[in-house]
PDB file of C-alpha atoms in Angstrom:
ATOM      1  CA  UNK A 994     -28.327  14.266 -93.529  1.00  0.00           C
ATOM      2  CA  UNK A 995     -28.051  10.269 -93.480  1.00  0.00           C
ATOM      3  CA  UNK A 996     -29.860   9.979 -96.744  1.00  0.00           C
ATOM      4  CA  UNK A 997     -29.120   6.348 -97.966  1.00  0.00           C
ATOM      5  CA  UNK A 998     -27.409   4.352 -95.690  1.00  0.00           C
ATOM      6  CA  UNK A 999     -25.818   1.025 -96.645  1.00  0.00           C
ATOM      7  CA  UNK A1000     -23.617  -1.947 -94.213  1.00  0.00           C
ATOM      8  CA  UNK A1001     -21.002  -2.921 -94.490  1.00  0.00           C
ATOM      9  CA  UNK A1002     -19.048  -0.631 -96.524  1.00  0.00           C
ATOM     10  CA  UNK A1003     -16.513  -3.695 -97.134  1.00  0.00           C
ATOM     11  CA  UNK A1004     -16.927  -7.762 -96.906  1.00  0.00           C
ATOM     12  CA  UNK A1005     -14.674 -10.845 -98.153  1.00  0.00           C
ATOM     13  CA  UNK A1006     -16.413 -13.947 -98.422  1.00  0.00           C
ATOM     14  CA  UNK A1007     -15.602 -17.319 -99.493  1.00  0.00           C
ATOM     15  CA  UNK A1008     -17.587 -19.066-102.182  1.00  0.00           C
ATOM     16  CA  UNK A1009     -20.505 -21.056-100.928  1.00  0.00           C
ATOM     17  CA  UNK A1010     -21.078 -18.454 -97.705  1.00  0.00           C
ATOM     18  CA  UNK A1011     -24.474 -16.053 -97.644  1.00  0.00           C
ATOM     19  CA  UNK A1012     -24.562 -12.520 -96.619  1.00  0.00           C
ATOM     20  CA  UNK A1013     -26.989  -9.843 -96.404  1.00  0.00           C
ATOM     21  CA  UNK A1014     -26.555  -6.306 -97.561  1.00  0.00           C
ATOM     22  CA  UNK A1015     -28.289  -4.117 -95.396  1.00  0.00           C
ATOM     23  CA  UNK A1016     -29.870  -0.504 -96.887  1.00  0.00           C
ATOM     24  CA  UNK A1017     -32.051   1.850 -94.998  1.00  0.00           C
ATOM     25  CA  UNK A1018     -32.952   5.633 -96.168  1.00  0.00           C
ATOM     26  CA  UNK A1019     -34.510   8.398 -94.084  1.00  0.00           C
ATOM     27  CA  UNK A1020     -36.022  10.294 -96.658  1.00  0.00           C
ATOM     28  CA  UNK A1021     -39.505   8.780 -96.386  1.00  0.00           C
ATOM     29  CA  UNK A1022     -39.177   7.510-100.184  1.00  0.00           C
ATOM     30  CA  UNK A1023     -41.584   4.700-101.569  1.00  0.00           C
ATOM     31  CA  UNK A1024     -39.150   3.279-103.812  1.00  0.00           C
ATOM     32  CA  UNK A1025     -35.885   1.561-103.219  1.00  0.00           C
ATOM     33  CA  UNK A1026     -33.097  -0.074-105.501  1.00  0.00           C
ATOM     34  CA  UNK A1027     -30.533  -2.623-105.694  1.00  0.00           C
ATOM     35  CA  UNK A1028     -27.889  -2.472-108.538  1.00  0.00           C
ATOM     36  CA  UNK A1029     -24.369  -3.880-108.921  1.00  0.00           C
ATOM     37  CA  UNK A1030     -21.541  -1.765-110.508  1.00  0.00           C
ATOM     38  CA  UNK A1031     -18.664  -4.046-112.471  1.00  0.00           C
ATOM     39  CA  UNK A1032     -16.130  -2.555-114.425  1.00  0.00           C
ATOM     40  CA  UNK A1033     -16.989  -2.178-118.299  1.00  0.00           C
ATOM     41  CA  UNK A1034     -20.681  -2.997-117.800  1.00  0.00           C
ATOM     42  CA  UNK A1035     -22.065   0.040-115.913  1.00  0.00           C
ATOM     43  CA  UNK A1036     -24.563  -0.068-113.417  1.00  0.00           C
ATOM     44  CA  UNK A1037     -27.427  -2.781-113.697  1.00  0.00           C
ATOM     45  CA  UNK A1038     -30.460  -3.307-111.183  1.00  0.00           C
ATOM     46  CA  UNK A1039     -30.821  -6.247-109.625  1.00  0.00           C
ATOM     47  CA  UNK A1040     -33.997  -5.937-107.696  1.00  0.00           C
ATOM     48  CA  UNK A1041     -36.137  -2.761-107.036  1.00  0.00           C
ATOM     49  CA  UNK A1042     -39.120  -2.242-104.529  1.00  0.00           C
ATOM     50  CA  UNK A1043     -41.899  -0.047-105.725  1.00  0.00           C
ATOM     51  CA  UNK A1044     -43.504   0.262-102.502  1.00  0.00           C
ATOM     52  CA  UNK A1045     -43.699  -1.433 -99.166  1.00  0.00           C
ATOM     53  CA  UNK A1046     -44.589  -4.620 -99.399  1.00  0.00           C
ATOM     54  CA  UNK A1047     -43.334  -4.989-103.283  1.00  0.00           C
ATOM     55  CA  UNK A1048     -40.503  -6.400-105.249  1.00  0.00           C
ATOM     56  CA  UNK A1049     -39.807  -7.161-108.707  1.00  0.00           C
ATOM     57  CA  UNK A1050     -36.585  -8.413-110.622  1.00  0.00           C
ATOM     58  CA  UNK A1051     -34.764  -5.723-112.504  1.00  0.00           C
ATOM     59  CA  UNK A1052     -32.131  -7.007-115.080  1.00  0.00           C
ATOM     60  CA  UNK A1053     -29.746  -9.231-113.108  1.00  0.00           C
ATOM     61  CA  UNK A1054     -31.607 -10.919-110.741  1.00  0.00           C
ATOM     62  CA  UNK A1055     -30.290 -14.646-110.168  1.00  0.00           C
ATOM     63  CA  UNK A1056     -28.147 -15.647-107.294  1.00  0.00           C
ATOM     64  CA  UNK A1057     -29.931 -12.781-105.391  1.00  0.00           C
ATOM     65  CA  UNK A1058     -33.267 -12.172-102.984  1.00  0.00           C
ATOM     66  CA  UNK A1059     -34.827  -9.495-101.427  1.00  0.00           C
ATOM     67  CA  UNK A1060     -36.991  -8.093 -98.586  1.00  0.00           C
ATOM     68  CA  UNK A1061     -38.425  -4.731 -98.447  1.00  0.00           C
ATOM     69  CA  UNK A1062     -38.343  -5.040 -94.511  1.00  0.00           C
ATOM     70  CA  UNK A1063     -40.455  -1.831 -93.979  1.00  0.00           C
ATOM     71  CA  UNK A1064     -40.657   1.573 -95.560  1.00  0.00           C
ATOM     72  CA  UNK A1065     -37.012   2.537 -94.412  1.00  0.00           C
ATOM     73  CA  UNK A1066     -35.134  -0.661 -95.257  1.00  0.00           C
ATOM     74  CA  UNK A1067     -34.518  -2.943 -98.588  1.00  0.00           C
ATOM     75  CA  UNK A1068     -32.124  -5.763 -97.801  1.00  0.00           C
ATOM     76  CA  UNK A1069     -30.147  -7.896-100.204  1.00  0.00           C
ATOM     77  CA  UNK A1070     -28.858 -11.210 -99.599  1.00  0.00           C
ATOM     78  CA  UNK A1071     -26.534 -13.661-101.407  1.00  0.00           C
ATOM     79  CA  UNK A1072     -27.459 -17.046-100.675  1.00  0.00           C
ATOM     80  CA  UNK A1073     -24.658 -18.866-101.519  1.00  0.00           C
ATOM     81  CA  UNK A1074     -21.990 -16.677-102.892  1.00  0.00           C
ATOM     82  CA  UNK A1075     -20.196 -17.031-105.955  1.00  0.00           C
ATOM     83  CA  UNK A1076     -16.698 -15.274-107.617  1.00  0.00           C
ATOM     84  CA  UNK A1077     -19.293 -13.928-110.157  1.00  0.00           C
ATOM     85  CA  UNK A1078     -20.920 -11.912-107.679  1.00  0.00           C
ATOM     86  CA  UNK A1079     -17.772 -10.067-106.750  1.00  0.00           C
ATOM     87  CA  UNK A1080     -18.464  -6.042-107.142  1.00  0.00           C
ATOM     88  CA  UNK A1081     -19.905  -2.876-105.663  1.00  0.00           C
ATOM     89  CA  UNK A1082     -23.445  -2.990-105.018  1.00  0.00           C
ATOM     90  CA  UNK A1083     -25.391  -0.042-104.611  1.00  0.00           C
ATOM     91  CA  UNK A1084     -28.686   0.748-102.811  1.00  0.00           C
ATOM     92  CA  UNK A1085     -30.826   3.900-104.540  1.00  0.00           C
ATOM     93  CA  UNK A1086     -34.223   5.380-103.265  1.00  0.00           C
ATOM     94  CA  UNK A1087     -36.935   7.832-105.156  1.00  0.00           C
ATOM     95  CA  UNK A1088     -39.882   9.613-104.163  1.00  0.00           C
ATOM     96  CA  UNK A1089     -43.233   9.340-105.654  1.00  0.00           C
ATOM     97  CA  UNK A1090     -43.503  10.978-109.167  1.00  0.00           C
ATOM     98  CA  UNK A1091     -42.482  10.433-112.610  1.00  0.00           C
ATOM     99  CA  UNK A1092     -39.471  13.013-112.510  1.00  0.00           C
ATOM    100  CA  UNK A1093     -38.095  12.209-109.073  1.00  0.00           C
ATOM    101  CA  UNK A1094     -34.035  11.708-109.101  1.00  0.00           C
ATOM    102  CA  UNK A1095     -32.522   8.624-107.554  1.00  0.00           C
ATOM    103  CA  UNK A1096     -30.601   8.934-104.509  1.00  0.00           C
ATOM    104  CA  UNK A1097     -28.006   6.647-103.916  1.00  0.00           C
ATOM    105  CA  UNK A1098     -25.786   4.981-101.108  1.00  0.00           C
ATOM    106  CA  UNK A1099     -21.761   5.102-101.256  1.00  0.00           C
ATOM    107  CA  UNK A1100     -22.253   1.355-101.525  1.00  0.00           C
ATOM    108  CA  UNK A1101     -20.868  -2.176-100.612  1.00  0.00           C
ATOM    109  CA  UNK A1102     -17.583  -3.440-101.770  1.00  0.00           C
ATOM    110  CA  UNK A1103     -18.257  -7.198-101.956  1.00  0.00           C
ATOM    111  CA  UNK A1104     -15.316  -9.931-102.821  1.00  0.00           C
ATOM    112  CA  UNK A1105     -15.723 -13.309-103.192  1.00  0.00           C
ATOM    113  CA  UNK A1106     -13.080 -15.557-102.972  1.00  0.00           C
TER     114      UNK A1106
ATOM    115  CA  UNK B 848     -33.763  -2.908-125.260  1.00  0.00           C
ATOM    116  CA  UNK B 849     -32.574   0.486-124.532  1.00  0.00           C
ATOM    117  CA  UNK B 850     -28.799   1.210-124.858  1.00  0.00           C
ATOM    118  CA  UNK B 851     -26.738   4.176-123.377  1.00  0.00           C
ATOM    119  CA  UNK B 852     -23.762   4.944-124.711  1.00  0.00           C
ATOM    120  CA  UNK B 853     -21.082   7.944-123.250  1.00  0.00           C
ATOM    121  CA  UNK B 854     -18.522   9.196-125.244  1.00  0.00           C
ATOM    122  CA  UNK B 855     -15.918   9.744-124.752  1.00  0.00           C
ATOM    123  CA  UNK B 856     -14.867   7.120-121.973  1.00  0.00           C
ATOM    124  CA  UNK B 857     -12.259   9.343-120.173  1.00  0.00           C
ATOM    125  CA  UNK B 858     -11.223  13.136-120.785  1.00  0.00           C
ATOM    126  CA  UNK B 859      -8.561  14.730-119.656  1.00  0.00           C
ATOM    127  CA  UNK B 860      -8.644  18.871-120.120  1.00  0.00           C
ATOM    128  CA  UNK B 861      -6.565  21.705-118.274  1.00  0.00           C
ATOM    129  CA  UNK B 862      -8.107  23.990-115.721  1.00  0.00           C
ATOM    130  CA  UNK B 863     -10.178  26.661-116.777  1.00  0.00           C
ATOM    131  CA  UNK B 864     -11.519  25.209-120.198  1.00  0.00           C
ATOM    132  CA  UNK B 865     -15.053  24.743-120.965  1.00  0.00           C
ATOM    133  CA  UNK B 866     -16.290  21.321-121.978  1.00  0.00           C
ATOM    134  CA  UNK B 867     -18.570  18.653-123.118  1.00  0.00           C
ATOM    135  CA  UNK B 868     -19.881  15.270-122.247  1.00  0.00           C
ATOM    136  CA  UNK B 869     -22.322  13.235-124.552  1.00  0.00           C
ATOM    137  CA  UNK B 870     -24.694  10.686-123.717  1.00  0.00           C
ATOM    138  CA  UNK B 871     -26.704   8.647-126.551  1.00  0.00           C
ATOM    139  CA  UNK B 872     -29.792   6.371-126.145  1.00  0.00           C
ATOM    140  CA  UNK B 873     -31.661   4.138-128.909  1.00  0.00           C
ATOM    141  CA  UNK B 874     -34.826   4.235-127.623  1.00  0.00           C
ATOM    142  CA  UNK B 875     -36.782   7.917-127.669  1.00  0.00           C
ATOM    143  CA  UNK B 876     -39.422   6.906-125.409  1.00  0.00           C
ATOM    144  CA  UNK B 877     -38.416   8.256-122.319  1.00  0.00           C
ATOM    145  CA  UNK B 878     -39.586  10.059-119.224  1.00  0.00           C
ATOM    146  CA  UNK B 879     -36.518  11.512-118.304  1.00  0.00           C
ATOM    147  CA  UNK B 880     -32.411  11.802-118.732  1.00  0.00           C
ATOM    148  CA  UNK B 881     -31.003  12.109-115.590  1.00  0.00           C
ATOM    149  CA  UNK B 882     -26.663  13.321-115.402  1.00  0.00           C
ATOM    150  CA  UNK B 883     -25.028  11.791-112.245  1.00  0.00           C
ATOM    151  CA  UNK B 884     -21.103  12.251-110.702  1.00  0.00           C
ATOM    152  CA  UNK B 885     -19.335   9.360-109.289  1.00  0.00           C
ATOM    153  CA  UNK B 886     -16.268  10.197-107.343  1.00  0.00           C
ATOM    154  CA  UNK B 887     -13.831   7.415-106.585  1.00  0.00           C
ATOM    155  CA  UNK B 888     -15.157   5.111-103.917  1.00  0.00           C
ATOM    156  CA  UNK B 889     -18.288   6.666-103.522  1.00  0.00           C
ATOM    157  CA  UNK B 890     -22.158   6.515-104.763  1.00  0.00           C
ATOM    158  CA  UNK B 891     -23.663   8.731-107.209  1.00  0.00           C
ATOM    159  CA  UNK B 892     -24.953  12.153-107.032  1.00  0.00           C
ATOM    160  CA  UNK B 893     -27.665  13.100-108.727  1.00  0.00           C
ATOM    161  CA  UNK B 894     -26.518  16.558-110.946  1.00  0.00           C
ATOM    162  CA  UNK B 895     -29.304  17.743-113.259  1.00  0.00           C
ATOM    163  CA  UNK B 896     -32.446  15.357-114.304  1.00  0.00           C
ATOM    164  CA  UNK B 897     -34.401  16.587-117.675  1.00  0.00           C
ATOM    165  CA  UNK B 898     -37.852  15.895-118.252  1.00  0.00           C
ATOM    166  CA  UNK B 899     -38.823  14.758-121.436  1.00  0.00           C
ATOM    167  CA  UNK B 900     -40.658  17.488-121.884  1.00  0.00           C
ATOM    168  CA  UNK B 901     -37.521  19.700-121.496  1.00  0.00           C
ATOM    169  CA  UNK B 902     -34.983  21.301-123.806  1.00  0.00           C
ATOM    170  CA  UNK B 903     -32.399  22.277-121.056  1.00  0.00           C
ATOM    171  CA  UNK B 904     -31.457  22.122-117.333  1.00  0.00           C
ATOM    172  CA  UNK B 905     -29.215  24.411-115.568  1.00  0.00           C
ATOM    173  CA  UNK B 906     -27.501  24.208-112.122  1.00  0.00           C
ATOM    174  CA  UNK B 907     -24.552  26.753-111.517  1.00  0.00           C
ATOM    175  CA  UNK B 908     -22.127  26.071-113.901  1.00  0.00           C
ATOM    176  CA  UNK B 909     -23.213  22.956-115.530  1.00  0.00           C
ATOM    177  CA  UNK B 910     -25.915  22.772-118.340  1.00  0.00           C
ATOM    178  CA  UNK B 911     -27.400  19.955-119.720  1.00  0.00           C
ATOM    179  CA  UNK B 912     -29.469  19.555-123.381  1.00  0.00           C
ATOM    180  CA  UNK B 913     -31.760  16.694-124.251  1.00  0.00           C
ATOM    181  CA  UNK B 914     -32.850  16.107-127.954  1.00  0.00           C
ATOM    182  CA  UNK B 915     -34.973  12.939-127.629  1.00  0.00           C
ATOM    183  CA  UNK B 916     -35.701  12.873-130.911  1.00  0.00           C
ATOM    184  CA  UNK B 917     -32.144  12.416-131.666  1.00  0.00           C
ATOM    185  CA  UNK B 918     -31.456  10.459-128.523  1.00  0.00           C
ATOM    186  CA  UNK B 919     -28.881  12.548-127.484  1.00  0.00           C
ATOM    187  CA  UNK B 920     -28.009  14.739-124.247  1.00  0.00           C
ATOM    188  CA  UNK B 921     -25.141  16.802-123.887  1.00  0.00           C
ATOM    189  CA  UNK B 922     -23.452  18.146-120.312  1.00  0.00           C
ATOM    190  CA  UNK B 923     -21.996  21.196-120.278  1.00  0.00           C
ATOM    191  CA  UNK B 924     -19.612  22.142-118.005  1.00  0.00           C
ATOM    192  CA  UNK B 925     -18.168  26.087-118.110  1.00  0.00           C
ATOM    193  CA  UNK B 926     -14.752  26.801-116.329  1.00  0.00           C
ATOM    194  CA  UNK B 927     -13.478  23.363-115.498  1.00  0.00           C
ATOM    195  CA  UNK B 928     -11.927  23.049-112.370  1.00  0.00           C
ATOM    196  CA  UNK B 929      -9.961  20.162-110.663  1.00  0.00           C
ATOM    197  CA  UNK B 930     -12.820  19.660-108.475  1.00  0.00           C
ATOM    198  CA  UNK B 931     -14.485  18.841-111.198  1.00  0.00           C
ATOM    199  CA  UNK B 932     -12.708  15.761-111.453  1.00  0.00           C
ATOM    200  CA  UNK B 933     -15.124  12.594-111.134  1.00  0.00           C
ATOM    201  CA  UNK B 934     -16.891   9.995-113.449  1.00  0.00           C
ATOM    202  CA  UNK B 935     -20.342  11.504-115.039  1.00  0.00           C
ATOM    203  CA  UNK B 936     -23.004   8.826-115.851  1.00  0.00           C
ATOM    204  CA  UNK B 937     -26.020   9.578-117.965  1.00  0.00           C
ATOM    205  CA  UNK B 938     -29.098   7.400-117.166  1.00  0.00           C
ATOM    206  CA  UNK B 939     -32.416   7.667-119.052  1.00  0.00           C
ATOM    207  CA  UNK B 940     -35.786   6.164-117.418  1.00  0.00           C
ATOM    208  CA  UNK B 941     -38.338   4.880-120.329  1.00  0.00           C
ATOM    209  CA  UNK B 942     -41.671   5.351-120.099  1.00  0.00           C
ATOM    210  CA  UNK B 943     -44.384   2.938-118.150  1.00  0.00           C
ATOM    211  CA  UNK B 944     -44.012  -0.601-119.748  1.00  0.00           C
ATOM    212  CA  UNK B 945     -45.137  -3.119-116.816  1.00  0.00           C
ATOM    213  CA  UNK B 946     -42.123  -3.752-114.606  1.00  0.00           C
ATOM    214  CA  UNK B 947     -39.437  -1.470-116.558  1.00  0.00           C
ATOM    215  CA  UNK B 948     -41.318   1.417-115.519  1.00  0.00           C
ATOM    216  CA  UNK B 949     -38.935   2.104-112.528  1.00  0.00           C
ATOM    217  CA  UNK B 950     -35.586   1.079-114.209  1.00  0.00           C
ATOM    218  CA  UNK B 951     -33.276   3.682-114.947  1.00  0.00           C
ATOM    219  CA  UNK B 952     -30.370   2.177-117.580  1.00  0.00           C
ATOM    220  CA  UNK B 953     -27.197   3.707-117.293  1.00  0.00           C
ATOM    221  CA  UNK B 954     -23.987   4.439-119.040  1.00  0.00           C
ATOM    222  CA  UNK B 955     -20.808   3.502-118.808  1.00  0.00           C
ATOM    223  CA  UNK B 956     -19.661   6.895-117.910  1.00  0.00           C
ATOM    224  CA  UNK B 957     -16.999   9.266-118.884  1.00  0.00           C
ATOM    225  CA  UNK B 958     -13.966   9.944-116.507  1.00  0.00           C
ATOM    226  CA  UNK B 959     -13.107  13.574-116.265  1.00  0.00           C
ATOM    227  CA  UNK B 960      -9.727  14.922-115.018  1.00  0.00           C
ATOM    228  CA  UNK B 961      -9.078  18.487-114.642  1.00  0.00           C
ATOM    229  CA  UNK B 962      -5.533  19.572-114.530  1.00  0.00           C
ATOM    230  CA  UNK B 963      -4.230  22.075-112.183  1.00  0.00           C
TER     231      UNK B 963
END
């Protein structure tokens, strides 16, 4: 069972470079999410997509853009990477319903030099 | 703004002990509360979800309780094993408030070490 798949798993960028993090889920879930996890800060929501064709900002959207390409795929783009964006990025998905749990991928570890 | 606190930040216990992890939240208007497990270098795995109308949920050696009025939840692990070593996070989902309705607010986690 694949669940939520994130690529790449690791990436090192230089300041100012751009990059797209990919996420795909095979559970036919409507909602998808991007989080970042930083030491001492916990997980913070960057963007989410409640359904195909919609996206909304979360708690920390600055410096990021997202695309809900289809029901399966939700990508996160850094247009001009900054050292402050060094983090572990997690994608998650969730089925319809008030009390459905979120399912997470294994993360992308991103370092900006 | 909803804040979620988990105390202690780290806990070390000998194998076989029963233990309790704590989670508190400031806004009681929640849909549900989830407990997750995170292994090093891995994503989060959902352990238990308690709906706001429920008092507890059980799965195997795990039991989670919810006291919404006091803003507290506990995760009880019975007969702990070295394989239980991980970081445990709780997260709450607020009732519908427009754009915030789909968001989870996470605690920073409790890192559990079970010593053989």
